Coordinates of C-alpha atoms in Angstrom, one line a residue:
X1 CA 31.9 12.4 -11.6
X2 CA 28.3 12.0 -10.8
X3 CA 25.8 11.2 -13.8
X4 CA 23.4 14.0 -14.1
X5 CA 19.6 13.7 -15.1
X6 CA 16.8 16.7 -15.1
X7 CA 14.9 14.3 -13.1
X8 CA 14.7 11.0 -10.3
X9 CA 11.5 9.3 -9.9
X10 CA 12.6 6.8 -7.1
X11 CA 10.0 3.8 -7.1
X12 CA 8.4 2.8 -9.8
X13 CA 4.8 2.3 -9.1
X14 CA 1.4 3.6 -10.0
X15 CA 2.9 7.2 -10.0
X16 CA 6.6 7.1 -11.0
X17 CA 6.0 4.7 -14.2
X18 CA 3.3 7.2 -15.8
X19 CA 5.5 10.3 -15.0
X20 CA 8.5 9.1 -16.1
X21 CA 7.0 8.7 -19.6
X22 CA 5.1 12.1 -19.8
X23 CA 8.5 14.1 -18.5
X24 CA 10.5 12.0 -21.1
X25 CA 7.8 13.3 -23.8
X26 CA 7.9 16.6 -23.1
X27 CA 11.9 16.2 -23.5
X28 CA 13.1 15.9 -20.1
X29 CA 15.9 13.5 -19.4
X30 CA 14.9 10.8 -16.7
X31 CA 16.0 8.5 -14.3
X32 CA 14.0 5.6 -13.0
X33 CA 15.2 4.2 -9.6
X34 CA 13.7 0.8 -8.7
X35 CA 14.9 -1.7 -5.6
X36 CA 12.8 -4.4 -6.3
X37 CA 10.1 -5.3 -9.2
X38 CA 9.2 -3.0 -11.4
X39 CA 5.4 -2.0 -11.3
X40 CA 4.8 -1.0 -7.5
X41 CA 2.7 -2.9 -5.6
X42 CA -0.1 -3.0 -7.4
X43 CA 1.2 -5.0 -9.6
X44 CA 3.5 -7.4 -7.8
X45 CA 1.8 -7.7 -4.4
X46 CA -2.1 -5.5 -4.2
X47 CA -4.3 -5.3 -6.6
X48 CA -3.5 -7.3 -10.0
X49 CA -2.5 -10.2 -7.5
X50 CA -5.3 -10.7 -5.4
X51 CA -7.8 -9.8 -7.6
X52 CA -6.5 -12.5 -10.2
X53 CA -6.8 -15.2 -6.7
X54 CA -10.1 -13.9 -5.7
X55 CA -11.3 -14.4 -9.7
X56 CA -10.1 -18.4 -9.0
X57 CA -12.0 -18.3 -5.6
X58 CA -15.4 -17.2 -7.3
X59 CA -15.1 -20.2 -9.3
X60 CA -14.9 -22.6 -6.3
X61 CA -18.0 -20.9 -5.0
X62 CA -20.0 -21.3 -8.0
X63 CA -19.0 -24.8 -8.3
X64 CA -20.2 -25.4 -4.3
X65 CA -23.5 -23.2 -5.1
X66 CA -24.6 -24.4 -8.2
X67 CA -27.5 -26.9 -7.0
X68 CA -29.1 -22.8 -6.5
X69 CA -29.5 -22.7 -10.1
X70 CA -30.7 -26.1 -11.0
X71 CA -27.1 -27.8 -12.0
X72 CA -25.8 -30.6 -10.1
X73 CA -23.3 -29.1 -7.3
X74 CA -19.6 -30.2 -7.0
X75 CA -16.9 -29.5 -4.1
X76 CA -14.2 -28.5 -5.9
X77 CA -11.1 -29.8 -6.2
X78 CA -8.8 -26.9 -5.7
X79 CA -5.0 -27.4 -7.1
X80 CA -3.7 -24.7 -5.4
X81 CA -0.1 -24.5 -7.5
X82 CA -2.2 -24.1 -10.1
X83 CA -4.1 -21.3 -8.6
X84 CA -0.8 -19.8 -7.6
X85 CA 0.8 -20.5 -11.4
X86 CA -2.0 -18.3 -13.2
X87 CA -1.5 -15.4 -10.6
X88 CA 2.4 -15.3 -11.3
X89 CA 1.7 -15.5 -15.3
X90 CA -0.3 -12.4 -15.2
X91 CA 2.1 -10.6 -13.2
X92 CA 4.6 -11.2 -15.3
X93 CA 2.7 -10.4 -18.3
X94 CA 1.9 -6.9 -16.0
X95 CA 6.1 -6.8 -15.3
X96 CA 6.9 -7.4 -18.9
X97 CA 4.8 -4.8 -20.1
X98 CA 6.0 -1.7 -17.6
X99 CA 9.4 -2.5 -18.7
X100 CA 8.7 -2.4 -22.0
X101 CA 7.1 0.7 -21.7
X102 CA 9.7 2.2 -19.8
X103 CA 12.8 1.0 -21.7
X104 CA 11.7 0.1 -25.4
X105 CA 8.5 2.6 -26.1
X106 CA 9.5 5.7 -25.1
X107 CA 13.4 7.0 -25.2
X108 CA 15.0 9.3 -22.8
X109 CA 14.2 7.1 -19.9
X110 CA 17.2 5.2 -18.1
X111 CA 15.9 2.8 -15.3
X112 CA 18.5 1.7 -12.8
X113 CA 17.6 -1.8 -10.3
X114 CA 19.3 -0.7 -6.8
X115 CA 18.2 1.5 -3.8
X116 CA 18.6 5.3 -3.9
X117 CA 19.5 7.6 -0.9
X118 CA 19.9 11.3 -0.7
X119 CA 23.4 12.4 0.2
X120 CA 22.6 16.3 -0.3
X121 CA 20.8 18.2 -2.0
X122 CA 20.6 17.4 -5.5
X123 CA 22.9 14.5 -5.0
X124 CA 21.7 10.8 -5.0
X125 CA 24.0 7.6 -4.6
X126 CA 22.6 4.9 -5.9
X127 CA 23.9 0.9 -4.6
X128 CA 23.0 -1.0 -7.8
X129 CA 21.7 -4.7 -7.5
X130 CA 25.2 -6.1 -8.6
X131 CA 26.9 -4.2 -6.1
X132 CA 28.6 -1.4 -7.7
X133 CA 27.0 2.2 -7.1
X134 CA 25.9 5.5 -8.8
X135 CA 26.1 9.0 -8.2
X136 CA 23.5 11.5 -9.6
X137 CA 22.8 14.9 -9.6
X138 CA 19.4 15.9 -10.6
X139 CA 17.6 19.0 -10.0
X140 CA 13.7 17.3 -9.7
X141 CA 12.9 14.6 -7.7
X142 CA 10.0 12.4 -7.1
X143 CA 10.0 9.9 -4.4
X144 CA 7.3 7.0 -5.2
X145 CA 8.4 4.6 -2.8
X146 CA 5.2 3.0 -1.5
X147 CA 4.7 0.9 1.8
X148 CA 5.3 -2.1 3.4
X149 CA 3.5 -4.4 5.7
X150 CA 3.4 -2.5 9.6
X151 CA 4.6 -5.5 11.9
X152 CA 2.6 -5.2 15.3
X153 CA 4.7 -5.4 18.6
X154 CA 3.4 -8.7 19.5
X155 CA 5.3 -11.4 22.0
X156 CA 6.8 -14.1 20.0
X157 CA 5.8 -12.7 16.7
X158 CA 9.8 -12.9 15.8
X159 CA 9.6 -16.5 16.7
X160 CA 7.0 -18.0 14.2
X161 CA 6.9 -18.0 11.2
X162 CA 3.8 -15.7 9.9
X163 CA 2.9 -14.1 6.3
X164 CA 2.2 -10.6 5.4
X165 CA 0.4 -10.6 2.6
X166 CA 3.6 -10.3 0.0
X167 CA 4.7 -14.0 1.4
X168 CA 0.9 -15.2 1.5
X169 CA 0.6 -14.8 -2.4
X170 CA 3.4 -16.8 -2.8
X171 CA 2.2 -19.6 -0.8
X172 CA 2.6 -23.5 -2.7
X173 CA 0.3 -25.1 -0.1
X174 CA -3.1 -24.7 1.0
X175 CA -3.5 -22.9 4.5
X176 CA -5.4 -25.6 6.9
X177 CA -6.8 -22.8 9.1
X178 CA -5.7 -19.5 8.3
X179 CA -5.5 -16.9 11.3
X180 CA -6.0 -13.0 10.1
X181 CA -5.2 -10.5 12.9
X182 CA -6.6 -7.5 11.2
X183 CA -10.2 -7.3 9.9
X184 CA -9.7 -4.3 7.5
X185 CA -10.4 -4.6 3.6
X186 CA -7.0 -6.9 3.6
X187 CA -7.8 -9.1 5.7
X188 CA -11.7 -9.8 4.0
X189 CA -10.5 -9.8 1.1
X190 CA -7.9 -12.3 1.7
X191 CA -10.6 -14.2 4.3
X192 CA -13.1 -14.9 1.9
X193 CA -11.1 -15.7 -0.9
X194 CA -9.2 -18.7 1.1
X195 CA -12.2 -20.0 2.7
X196 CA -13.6 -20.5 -0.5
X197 CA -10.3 -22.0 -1.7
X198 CA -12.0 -25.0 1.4
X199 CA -9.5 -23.3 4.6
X200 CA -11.0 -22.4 7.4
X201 CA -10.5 -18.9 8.2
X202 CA -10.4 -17.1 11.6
X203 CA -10.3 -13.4 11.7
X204 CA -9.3 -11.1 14.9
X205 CA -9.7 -7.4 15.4
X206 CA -9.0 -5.1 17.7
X207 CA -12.0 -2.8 17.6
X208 CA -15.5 -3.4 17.9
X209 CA -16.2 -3.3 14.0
X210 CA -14.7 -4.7 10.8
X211 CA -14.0 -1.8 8.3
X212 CA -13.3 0.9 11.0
X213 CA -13.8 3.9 8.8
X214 CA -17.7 2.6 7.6
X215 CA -21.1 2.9 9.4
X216 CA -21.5 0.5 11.7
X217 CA -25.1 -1.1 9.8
X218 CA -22.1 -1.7 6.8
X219 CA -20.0 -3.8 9.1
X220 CA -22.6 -5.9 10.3
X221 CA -24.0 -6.7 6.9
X222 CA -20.5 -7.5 5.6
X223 CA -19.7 -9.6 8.8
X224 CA -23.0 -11.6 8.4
X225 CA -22.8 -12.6 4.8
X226 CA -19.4 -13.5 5.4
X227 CA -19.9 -15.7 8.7
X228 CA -22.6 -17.3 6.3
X229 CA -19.5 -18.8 4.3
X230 CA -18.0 -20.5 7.5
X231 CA -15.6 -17.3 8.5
X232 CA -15.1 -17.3 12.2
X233 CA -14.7 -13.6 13.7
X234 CA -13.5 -12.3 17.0
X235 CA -14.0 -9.0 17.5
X236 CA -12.9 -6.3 20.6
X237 CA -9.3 -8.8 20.7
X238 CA -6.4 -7.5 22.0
X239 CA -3.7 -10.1 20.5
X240 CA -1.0 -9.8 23.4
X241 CA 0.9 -13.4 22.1
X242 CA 1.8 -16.0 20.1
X243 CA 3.6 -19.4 19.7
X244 CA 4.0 -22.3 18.0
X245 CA 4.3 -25.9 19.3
X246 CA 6.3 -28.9 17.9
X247 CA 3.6 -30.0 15.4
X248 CA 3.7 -26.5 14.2
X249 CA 0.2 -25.1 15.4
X250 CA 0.0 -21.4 15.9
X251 CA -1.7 -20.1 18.9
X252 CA -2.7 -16.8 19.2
X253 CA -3.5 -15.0 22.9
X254 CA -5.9 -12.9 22.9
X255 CA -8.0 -10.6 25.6
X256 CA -11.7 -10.2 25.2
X257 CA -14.4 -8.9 27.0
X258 CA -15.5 -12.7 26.6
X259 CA -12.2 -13.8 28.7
X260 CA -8.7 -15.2 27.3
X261 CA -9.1 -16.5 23.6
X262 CA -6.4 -19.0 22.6
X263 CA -7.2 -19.7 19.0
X264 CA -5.2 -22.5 17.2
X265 CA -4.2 -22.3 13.4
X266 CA -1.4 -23.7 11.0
X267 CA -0.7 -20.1 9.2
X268 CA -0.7 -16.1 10.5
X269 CA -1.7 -14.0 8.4
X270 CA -0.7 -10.1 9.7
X271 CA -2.6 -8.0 7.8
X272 CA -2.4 -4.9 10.3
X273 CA -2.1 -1.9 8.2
X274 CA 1.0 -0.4 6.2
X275 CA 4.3 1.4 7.5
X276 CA 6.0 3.9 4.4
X277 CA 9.4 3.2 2.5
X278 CA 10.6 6.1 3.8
X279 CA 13.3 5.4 6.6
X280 CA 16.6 4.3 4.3
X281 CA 16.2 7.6 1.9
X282 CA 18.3 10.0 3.5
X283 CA 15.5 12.2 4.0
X284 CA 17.3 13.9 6.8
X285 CA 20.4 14.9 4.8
X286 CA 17.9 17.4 2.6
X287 CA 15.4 18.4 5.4
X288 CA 12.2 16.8 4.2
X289 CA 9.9 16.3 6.9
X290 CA 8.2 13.0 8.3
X291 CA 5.4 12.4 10.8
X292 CA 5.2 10.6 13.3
X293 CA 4.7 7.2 11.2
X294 CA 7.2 7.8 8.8
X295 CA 4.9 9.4 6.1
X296 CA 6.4 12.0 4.4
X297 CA 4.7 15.5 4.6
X298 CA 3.6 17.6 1.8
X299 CA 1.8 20.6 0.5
X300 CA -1.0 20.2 -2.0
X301 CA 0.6 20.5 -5.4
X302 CA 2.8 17.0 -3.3
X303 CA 6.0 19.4 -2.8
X304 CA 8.3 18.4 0.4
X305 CA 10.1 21.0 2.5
X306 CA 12.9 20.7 0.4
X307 CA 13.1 22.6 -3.3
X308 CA 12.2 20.7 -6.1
X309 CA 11.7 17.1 -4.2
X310 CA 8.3 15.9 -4.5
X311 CA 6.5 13.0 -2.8
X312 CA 3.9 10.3 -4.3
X313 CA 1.4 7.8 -3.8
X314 CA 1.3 5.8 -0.3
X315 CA 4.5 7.2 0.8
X316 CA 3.5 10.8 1.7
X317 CA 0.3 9.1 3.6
X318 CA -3.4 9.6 3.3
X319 CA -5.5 7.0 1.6
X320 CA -3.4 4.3 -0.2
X321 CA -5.0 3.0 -3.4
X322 CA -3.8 2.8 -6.8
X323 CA -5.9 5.4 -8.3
X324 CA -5.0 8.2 -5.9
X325 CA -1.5 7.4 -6.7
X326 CA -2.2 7.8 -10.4
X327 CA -4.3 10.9 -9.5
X328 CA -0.7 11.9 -7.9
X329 CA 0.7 11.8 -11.5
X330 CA -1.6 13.4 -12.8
X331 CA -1.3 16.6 -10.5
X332 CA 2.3 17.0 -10.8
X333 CA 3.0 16.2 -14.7
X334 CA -0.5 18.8 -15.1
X335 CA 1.6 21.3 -12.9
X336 CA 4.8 21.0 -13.9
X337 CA 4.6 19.9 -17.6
X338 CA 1.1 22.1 -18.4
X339 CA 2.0 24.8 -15.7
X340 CA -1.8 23.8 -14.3
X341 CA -1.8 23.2 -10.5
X342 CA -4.8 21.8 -8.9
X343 CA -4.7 20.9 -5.0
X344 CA -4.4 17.2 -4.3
X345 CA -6.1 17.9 -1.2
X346 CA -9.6 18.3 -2.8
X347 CA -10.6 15.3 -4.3
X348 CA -13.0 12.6 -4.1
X349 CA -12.4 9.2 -3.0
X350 CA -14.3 6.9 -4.3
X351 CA -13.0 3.3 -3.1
X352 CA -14.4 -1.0 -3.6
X353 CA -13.7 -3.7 -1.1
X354 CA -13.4 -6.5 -3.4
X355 CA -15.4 -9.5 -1.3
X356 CA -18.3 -10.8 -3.1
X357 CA -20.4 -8.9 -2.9
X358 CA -18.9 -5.8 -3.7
X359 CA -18.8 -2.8 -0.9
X360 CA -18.3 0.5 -2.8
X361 CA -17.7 3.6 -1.2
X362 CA -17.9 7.6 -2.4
X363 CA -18.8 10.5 -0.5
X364 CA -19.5 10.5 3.1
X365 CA -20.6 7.9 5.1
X366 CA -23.2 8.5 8.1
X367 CA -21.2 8.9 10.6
X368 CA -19.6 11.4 9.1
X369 CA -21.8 13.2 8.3
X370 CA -23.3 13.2 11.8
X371 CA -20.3 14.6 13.0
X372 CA -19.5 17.3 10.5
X373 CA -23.5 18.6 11.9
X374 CA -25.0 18.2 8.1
X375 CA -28.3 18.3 7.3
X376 CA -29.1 15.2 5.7
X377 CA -31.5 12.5 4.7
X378 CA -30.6 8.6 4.3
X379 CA -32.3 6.0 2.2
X380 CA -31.5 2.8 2.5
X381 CA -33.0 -0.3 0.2
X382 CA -32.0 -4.3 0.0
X383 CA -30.0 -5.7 -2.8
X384 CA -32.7 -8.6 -2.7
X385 CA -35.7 -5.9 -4.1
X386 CA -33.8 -5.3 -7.4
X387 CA -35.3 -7.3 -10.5
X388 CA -31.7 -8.1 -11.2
X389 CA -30.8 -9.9 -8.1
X390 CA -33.9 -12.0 -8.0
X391 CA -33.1 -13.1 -11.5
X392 CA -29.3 -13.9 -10.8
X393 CA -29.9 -15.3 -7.4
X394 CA -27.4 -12.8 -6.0
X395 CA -29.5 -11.0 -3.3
X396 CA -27.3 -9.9 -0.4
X397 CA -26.4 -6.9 0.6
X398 CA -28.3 -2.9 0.2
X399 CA -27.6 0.2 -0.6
X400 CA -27.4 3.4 1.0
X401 CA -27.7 6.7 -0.1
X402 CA -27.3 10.0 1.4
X403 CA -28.4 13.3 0.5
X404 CA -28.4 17.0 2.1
X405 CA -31.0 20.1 1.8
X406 CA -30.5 20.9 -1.8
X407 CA -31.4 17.0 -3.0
X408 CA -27.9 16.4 -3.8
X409 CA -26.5 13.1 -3.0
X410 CA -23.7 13.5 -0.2
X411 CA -22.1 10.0 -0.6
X412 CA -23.4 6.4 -0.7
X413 CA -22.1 2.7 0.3
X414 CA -22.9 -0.2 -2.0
X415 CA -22.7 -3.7 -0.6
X416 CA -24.1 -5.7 -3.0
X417 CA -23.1 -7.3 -6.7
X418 CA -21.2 -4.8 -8.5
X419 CA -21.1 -2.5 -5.9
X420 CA -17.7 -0.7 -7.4
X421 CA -19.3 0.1 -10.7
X422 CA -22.7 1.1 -9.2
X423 CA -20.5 3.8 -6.7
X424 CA -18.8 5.1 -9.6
X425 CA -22.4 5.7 -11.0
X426 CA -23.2 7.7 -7.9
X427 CA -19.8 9.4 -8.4
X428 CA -21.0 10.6 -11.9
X429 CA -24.0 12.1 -10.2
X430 CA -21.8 14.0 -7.2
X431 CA -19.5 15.8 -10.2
X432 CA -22.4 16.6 -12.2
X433 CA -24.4 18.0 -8.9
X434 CA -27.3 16.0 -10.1
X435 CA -30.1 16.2 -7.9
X436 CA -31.9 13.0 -6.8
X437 CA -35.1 13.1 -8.5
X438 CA -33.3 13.2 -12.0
X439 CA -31.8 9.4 -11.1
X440 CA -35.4 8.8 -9.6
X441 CA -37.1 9.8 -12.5
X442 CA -34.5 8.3 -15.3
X443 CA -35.5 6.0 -18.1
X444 CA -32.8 2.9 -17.3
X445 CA -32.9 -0.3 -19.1
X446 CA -34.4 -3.3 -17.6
X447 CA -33.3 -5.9 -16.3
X448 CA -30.3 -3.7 -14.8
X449 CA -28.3 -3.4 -11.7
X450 CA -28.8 0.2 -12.3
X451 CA -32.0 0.5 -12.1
X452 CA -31.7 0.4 -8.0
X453 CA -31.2 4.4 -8.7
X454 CA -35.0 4.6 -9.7
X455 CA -35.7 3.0 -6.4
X456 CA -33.3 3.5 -3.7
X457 CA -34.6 7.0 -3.4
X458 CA -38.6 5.8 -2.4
X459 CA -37.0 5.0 1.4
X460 CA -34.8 8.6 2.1
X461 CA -35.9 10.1 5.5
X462 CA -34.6 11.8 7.7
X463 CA -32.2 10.1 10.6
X464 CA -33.3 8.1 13.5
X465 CA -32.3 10.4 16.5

């Protein structure tokens, strides 16, 4: 006889783990599927990951810079296991902690370790990790499922031995010269942060730009501070093959409007977008509906086409970071627990590119707002002109700031130290419909990164063309 819950959350990730609590609170009784490591992906192979290897990386470049500030400079001697060992400690700190959470802290939770699959509606089997399986019936279901790395249809990809970024993390030995094919927020990320670790880095892209959704003056700054650290870039590549020879050197084909570019490397890195966790769920036995990608489509309060199955995080498409997911939670526990719906349509994005410097992103860029035909002004203002930078010696990047007929600001990019933080400040400003001479005006503390919001403002006019 199947085992029956009130409800599934299938994946346990930045959604599922928060959800499962509140509906256990609020006294429903819960099942938590998971197929692999509990926590999602930020915590096992996005954010807490590479952010705790980009933290080591910023310490080999301010051992290599430090003649800058007056203290004898030092190459430094990077012991990569070790690099490697602090990463998987915090992670399993992170892993410790959901399970705790979800199994000791809060009861009416059950969490099962195998993969779930619709067999009807209402009816889930679940093949458990030691081989045995389950049969539920549950009336609410929330599929949390996440992504996994998109694998390009490239000649003799299946015949070397290349990373997606899950395999890179895990890697004992120090990349020689790393090849990226994919110049998005991954692959800088994960560029910049081994080429301080002392490889050399190569990244290709398809399209004429890094960062395809940013304005193109955003790309070019990020591209330049970054080929000022010894990153190589080829840009407008179509990748059509690769191979590997008997000493084990990679050599990815490429077309250009340069010509043929064979670039040599010891490691591939494909960092070329995302594909969902969506094809093994059965989706097709309870009529929820895909795209053509695999993402699964839903409403705005994250409902499916079938009755009482919902859809989370990455998996149902749209921008994939952790805090939309958690915004995802959010919606449906407000809704379902609170019986207050809001749309998760409408809501901002605010978003951080974590190179050094910073790129943070909220609103709209340029571009589009150019193509949406609004009315707006642009100010733009180097990092270097702030009292802060001068002083810390970190002076690359600039802001940019847009605003639209009623002085409001419309959305701005930050490239430059703390550039997250300083967009969320702009954020603020966009909620509270704050017009831009209150920021300009403002009493802010000196010697701040802030106080760029007293200046940026001095350069707004009105778009070349």
């Amino acid at each position: 006889m199947p085992t029956s819950y009130d409800v599934l959350i299938i994946g346990s990730g930045q959604a599922g783990n928060p959800l499962a609590v509140a509906l256990a609170e609020a006294g429903r009784k819960v099942v938590l599927v998971e197929e692999n490591h509990l926590g999602g992906s930020c915590i096992n192979y996005g954010c807490s990951p590479t952010k705790a290897l980009l933290a080591s990386a910023e310490r080999a470049h301010q051992l290599r810079t430090a003649a800058d500030y007056g203290i004898a400079a030092t190459e430094p001697q990077v012991d990569f296991r070790a690099v490697i060992a602090r990463k998987d400690a915090i992670i399993k700190k992170s892993r410790a902690g959901v399970r705790s959470n979800l199994t000791q802290e809060h009861e009416g939770i059950t969490v099962l370790h195998g993969h779930a699959a619709f067999t009807g509606p209402r009816a889930v089997r679940v093949a458990l990790a030691g081989g045995e399986t389950e049969e539920l019936r549950v009336p609410l279901v929330f599929i949390n499922t996440g992504t996994r790395a998109a694998v390009p249809e490239l000649a003799g990809l299946q015949d070397v031995p290349y990373l997606t970024t899950t395999e890179l993390l895990d890697l004992q030995e120090l990349p020689e010269h790393l090849l990226i094919l994919g110049g998005g927020y991954i692959g800088l990320e994960f560029g910049q942060m081994f080429r301080r670790f002392g490889s050399r880095v190569t990244i290709i892209e398809s399209n004429k730009n890094l960062l395809e959704h940013e304005d193109a003056d955003v790309c070019q700054a990020m591209q330049e501070l970054l080929e000022a650290e010894g990153i190589e870039f080829v840009l407008g590549a179509e990748a059509h093959h690769v191979s590997r020879n008997a000493e084990g050197v990679l050599t990815l084909s490429a077309r250009t409007k340069a010509g043929e570019r064979r670039l040599r490397g010891t490691h591939l890195l494909v960092a070329t977008g995302r594909v969902p966790n969506s094809d093994k769920l059965g989706l097709d036995t309870i009529g929820v509906k895909t795209d053509e990608k695999g993402y699964i489509q839903v409403n705005s309060r994250l409902e499916t086409a079938a009755k009482g199955v919902y859809a989370l995080g990455d998996v149902h498409g749209g921008p994939q970071f952790t805090h939309i997911s958690y915004d995802d939670y959010r919606v449906v526990r407000d809704g379902i627990v609170h019986r207050k719906w809001r749309s998760a349509k409408q809501r901002p994005l605010p978003y951080t590119v974590f190179t050094d410097p910073q790129l943070g992103r909220i609103g709209l860029s340029e571009d589009q707002a150019r193509e949406q035909g609004i009315d707006y002004r642009v100010a733009t203002m180097p990092v270097r002109t702030i009292g802060r930078a001068r002083e810390t010696g970190r002076t690359l990047g600039f802001w940019k700031v847009l605003v639209d007929g009623q002085d409001r600001v419309l959305g701005a990019a930050i490239l430059g130290p703390e550039g997250g933080e300083i967009m969320m400040m702009f954020q603020l400003v966009m909620m509270g419909k704050l017009k831009y001479p209150q920021l300009r005006n403002m009493v802010i503390a000196h010697p701040t990164w802030a106080e760029g919001l007293n200046n940026v403002f001095t350069k707004l006019q009105k778009p070349n063309g």
